[in-house]
Amino acid sequence: MVRTKTLTKSAGTNHKPGRKRKPAVAARVAEIKRTTAETSVQLKLNLDGSGKHKIATGVGFLDHMLVLLARHGFVDLEMQAQGDLEVDSHHTVEDCGLALGQALKQALGDKTGIHRYGEALIPMDETLVQVALDFSGRPFLVFHAEIPKLKLGNFDTEMAEEFFRAVAMESGLTLHINVLYGSNVHHLIEGMFKAFARALAQAVAMDSRVHGVMSSKGTL
Ligand SMILES: [Mn+2]
């Protein structure tokens, strides 16, 4: 028996009434240009990147940390800064943190579909650092670390806390950083950035189980 094609009403057209087109997903990117009398910062961020980086802040140790942040956070990050380093590293480091915080906020938009929480426990040789964070919309920094006040290149180590505070305040992040133990100052701060990067990657990841915003209030 030979089957013959049966023509239906919709045959011959691609249009299927009632079928909804998937909404286009907005790219999770941000571009920040921030200029004050003290610094000028240019930043490009892609949350769905692969760790590509182009960093030149004028503060070598901060560059080292931001490269780690991009790599371990799986984001693409470009950051250039021209700051008043003839004063010290304070304004440049803080303003890079503010710009990164603004970029995170911009790239996340209304935070639809993100996992929201992130945590990491990262060893760095003799140092162990724990970071827990929440894109709650309620900026808060808890910073439990005793970092000797000294210079790593032209980076003042007390600026690590200021950097993370700036990120948390501008991005609406609840951020807890605990150094459980450690001694080498370079390791203490590097452990923080790596743990922050891993926790960040978890929190901003799109979670297919999350419909809308991961909050019983419906907004973050
Ligand atoms: Mn290092």
Short mmCIF file of C-alpha atoms and ligand atoms in Angstrom, two decimals:
data_model
loop_
_atom_site.label_atom_id
_atom_site.label_comp_id
_atom_site.label_asym_id
_atom_site.label_seq_id
_atom_site.Cartn_x
_atom_site.Cartn_y
_atom_site.Cartn_z
CA MET A 1 0.00 0.00 0.00
CA VAL A 2 1.34 3.39 -0.92
CA ARG A 3 0.83 6.13 1.60
CA THR A 4 0.05 9.50 0.21
CA LYS A 5 0.86 12.73 1.90
CA THR A 6 -2.07 14.33 3.56
CA LEU A 7 -2.19 18.05 3.34
CA THR A 8 -3.14 19.76 6.54
CA LYS A 9 -4.22 23.31 7.12
CA SER A 10 -0.77 24.49 8.16
CA ALA A 11 1.17 22.60 5.50
CA GLY A 12 3.23 24.81 3.27
CA THR A 13 3.90 27.47 5.84
CA ASN A 14 6.39 27.71 8.67
CA HIS A 15 4.03 29.66 10.78
CA LYS A 16 2.56 27.65 13.62
CA PRO A 17 0.00 29.66 15.48
CA GLY A 18 0.23 29.32 19.23
CA ARG A 19 3.91 28.43 19.32
CA LYS A 20 5.78 30.98 21.37
CA ARG A 21 9.17 32.13 20.30
CA LYS A 22 11.86 31.82 23.02
CA PRO A 23 12.71 35.26 24.39
CA ALA A 24 16.17 36.44 23.45
CA VAL A 25 18.53 36.23 26.44
CA ALA A 26 20.30 39.52 27.04
CA ALA A 27 24.08 39.28 27.08
CA ARG A 28 25.38 39.58 30.62
CA VAL A 29 27.93 42.25 29.93
CA ALA A 30 28.78 45.66 31.31
CA GLU A 31 30.92 48.58 30.34
CA ILE A 32 31.91 51.16 32.93
CA LYS A 33 33.79 54.43 32.55
CA ARG A 34 34.34 56.12 35.87
CA THR A 35 36.28 59.35 36.17
CA THR A 36 36.92 61.50 39.22
CA ALA A 37 39.55 64.10 40.12
CA GLU A 38 41.62 61.21 41.54
CA THR A 39 41.25 58.35 39.07
CA SER A 40 39.90 57.24 35.74
CA VAL A 41 38.79 53.61 35.37
CA GLN A 42 37.62 51.83 32.21
CA LEU A 43 36.14 48.37 32.58
CA LYS A 44 34.48 45.73 30.41
CA LEU A 45 32.95 42.63 31.96
CA ASN A 46 31.32 39.55 30.47
CA LEU A 47 29.88 37.19 33.08
CA ASP A 48 29.63 34.40 30.51
CA GLY A 49 33.24 34.60 29.50
CA SER A 50 36.13 32.18 29.66
CA GLY A 51 38.68 33.97 31.81
CA LYS A 52 40.09 36.30 29.16
CA HIS A 53 41.69 39.35 30.68
CA LYS A 54 43.38 42.61 29.81
CA ILE A 55 44.35 44.38 33.00
CA ALA A 56 46.49 47.46 33.58
CA THR A 57 45.66 49.47 36.71
CA GLY A 58 49.11 50.80 37.45
CA VAL A 59 49.16 48.70 40.64
CA GLY A 60 51.00 45.50 39.83
CA PHE A 61 49.69 43.40 42.71
CA LEU A 62 46.10 44.46 41.95
CA ASP A 63 46.66 43.47 38.30
CA HIS A 64 47.83 40.04 39.51
CA MET A 65 44.66 39.70 41.65
CA LEU A 66 42.31 40.81 38.85
CA VAL A 67 43.84 38.32 36.43
CA LEU A 68 43.15 35.59 39.00
CA LEU A 69 39.63 36.90 39.43
CA ALA A 70 38.94 36.59 35.70
CA ARG A 71 40.50 33.14 35.41
CA HIS A 72 39.00 31.56 38.51
CA GLY A 73 35.67 33.36 38.11
CA PHE A 74 35.26 32.36 34.45
CA VAL A 75 34.53 35.94 33.43
CA ASP A 76 36.12 38.09 30.74
CA LEU A 77 37.53 41.22 32.31
CA GLU A 78 39.21 44.26 30.85
CA MET A 79 40.26 46.93 33.29
CA GLN A 80 42.45 49.95 32.83
CA ALA A 81 43.03 52.63 35.42
CA GLN A 82 44.95 55.88 35.57
CA GLY A 83 45.14 56.94 39.18
CA ASP A 84 46.97 59.34 41.46
CA LEU A 85 49.65 56.80 42.35
CA GLU A 86 51.96 59.68 43.25
CA VAL A 87 49.75 59.93 46.38
CA ASP A 88 49.49 56.17 47.03
CA SER A 89 47.45 53.19 45.80
CA HIS A 90 44.37 54.02 47.89
CA HIS A 91 42.17 55.84 45.37
CA THR A 92 43.08 53.58 42.47
CA VAL A 93 42.38 50.32 44.29
CA GLU A 94 39.15 51.57 45.83
CA ASP A 95 37.88 53.02 42.54
CA CYS A 96 38.69 49.79 40.68
CA GLY A 97 36.55 48.02 43.30
CA LEU A 98 33.72 50.51 42.84
CA ALA A 99 33.84 50.08 39.06
CA LEU A 100 33.84 46.28 39.36
CA GLY A 101 30.86 46.47 41.71
CA GLN A 102 28.97 48.70 39.26
CA ALA A 103 29.81 46.34 36.41
CA LEU A 104 28.52 43.30 38.32
CA LYS A 105 25.28 45.09 39.07
CA GLN A 106 24.86 46.22 35.47
CA ALA A 107 25.69 42.81 33.97
CA LEU A 108 23.32 40.94 36.33
CA GLY A 109 20.37 43.21 35.60
CA ASP A 110 17.31 42.01 37.55
CA LYS A 111 19.18 38.75 38.43
CA THR A 112 16.62 36.54 36.73
CA GLY A 113 17.66 32.88 36.75
CA ILE A 114 20.89 33.18 38.72
CA HIS A 115 21.84 30.72 41.46
CA ARG A 116 22.25 33.73 43.81
CA TYR A 117 24.48 32.22 46.53
CA GLY A 118 28.10 31.18 46.24
CA GLU A 119 30.69 29.80 48.58
CA ALA A 120 34.25 28.60 48.36
CA LEU A 121 36.95 27.26 50.64
CA ILE A 122 40.31 27.75 48.97
CA PRO A 123 43.77 26.75 50.14
CA MET A 124 46.80 28.76 49.08
CA ASP A 125 49.74 26.82 50.43
CA GLU A 126 49.70 27.48 54.21
CA THR A 127 46.63 29.79 53.96
CA LEU A 128 42.97 28.78 54.01
CA VAL A 129 40.28 31.27 52.98
CA GLN A 130 36.51 30.94 53.06
CA VAL A 131 34.17 33.20 51.11
CA ALA A 132 30.38 33.13 51.23
CA LEU A 133 28.33 35.59 49.23
CA ASP A 134 24.77 36.42 48.30
CA PHE A 135 23.51 38.76 45.57
CA SER A 136 20.83 39.83 48.02
CA GLY A 137 20.60 43.49 47.06
CA ARG A 138 21.63 44.23 50.65
CA PRO A 139 25.26 45.35 50.53
CA PHE A 140 27.30 44.15 53.50
CA LEU A 141 30.91 43.19 54.09
CA VAL A 142 32.13 40.94 56.89
CA PHE A 143 35.89 40.78 56.76
CA HIS A 144 37.64 38.52 59.24
CA ALA A 145 41.32 38.68 58.39
CA GLU A 146 44.35 39.98 60.12
CA ILE A 147 46.55 41.31 57.38
CA PRO A 148 49.83 42.94 58.36
CA LYS A 149 49.92 46.50 57.03
CA LEU A 150 52.69 46.57 54.49
CA LYS A 151 53.31 47.11 50.80
CA LEU A 152 53.33 44.47 48.10
CA GLY A 153 54.97 46.48 45.33
CA ASN A 154 52.92 49.70 45.36
CA PHE A 155 49.83 47.92 46.77
CA ASP A 156 49.00 48.76 50.36
CA THR A 157 47.73 45.52 51.93
CA GLU A 158 45.07 47.31 53.98
CA MET A 159 43.42 48.13 50.63
CA ALA A 160 42.29 44.51 50.18
CA GLU A 161 39.43 45.12 52.62
CA GLU A 162 38.59 48.46 50.96
CA PHE A 163 38.50 46.81 47.54
CA PHE A 164 36.03 44.14 48.63
CA ARG A 165 33.93 46.69 50.53
CA ALA A 166 33.67 48.80 47.37
CA VAL A 167 32.64 45.76 45.31
CA ALA A 168 29.99 44.74 47.86
CA MET A 169 28.53 48.24 48.28
CA GLU A 170 28.21 48.96 44.56
CA SER A 171 26.92 45.55 43.49
CA GLY A 172 24.46 44.97 46.34
CA LEU A 173 26.37 41.95 47.52
CA THR A 174 26.38 40.42 50.99
CA LEU A 175 29.99 39.30 51.24
CA HIS A 176 31.71 37.37 54.00
CA ILE A 177 35.45 36.80 53.83
CA ASN A 178 37.14 34.70 56.50
CA VAL A 179 40.80 33.91 56.57
CA LEU A 180 40.81 30.75 58.69
CA TYR A 181 44.58 30.70 58.97
CA GLY A 182 47.74 31.59 57.08
CA SER A 183 50.87 33.68 57.37
CA ASN A 184 52.30 34.79 54.03
CA VAL A 185 50.70 38.15 53.22
CA HIS A 186 50.71 37.58 49.45
CA HIS A 187 48.94 34.26 50.03
CA LEU A 188 46.37 35.73 52.42
CA ILE A 189 45.18 38.20 49.82
CA GLU A 190 45.55 35.90 46.84
CA GLY A 191 43.50 33.26 48.67
CA MET A 192 40.76 35.86 49.15
CA PHE A 193 40.61 36.77 45.49
CA LYS A 194 40.57 33.15 44.38
CA ALA A 195 37.86 32.20 46.87
CA PHE A 196 35.88 35.29 45.88
CA ALA A 197 36.20 34.34 42.21
CA ARG A 198 34.97 30.78 42.76
CA ALA A 199 32.08 31.89 44.94
CA LEU A 200 31.17 34.57 42.39
CA ALA A 201 31.15 32.04 39.55
CA GLN A 202 28.67 29.89 41.50
CA ALA A 203 26.39 32.77 42.42
CA VAL A 204 26.09 34.31 38.95
CA ALA A 205 25.69 30.97 37.18
CA MET A 206 22.35 30.52 35.44
CA ASP A 207 20.44 27.76 37.22
CA SER A 208 17.78 26.00 35.15
CA ARG A 209 15.83 25.21 38.31
CA VAL A 210 15.42 28.91 39.07
CA HIS A 211 12.36 30.44 37.44
CA GLY A 212 12.28 34.19 37.67
CA VAL A 213 14.28 35.54 40.58
CA MET A 214 15.63 33.27 43.36
CA SER A 215 13.67 34.98 46.11
CA SER A 216 10.34 34.34 47.78
CA LYS A 217 9.83 38.11 47.61
CA GLY A 218 10.12 38.02 43.83
CA THR A 219 12.87 40.62 43.70
CA LEU A 220 16.52 40.91 44.66
MN MN B 1 50.62 35.21 43.53
#
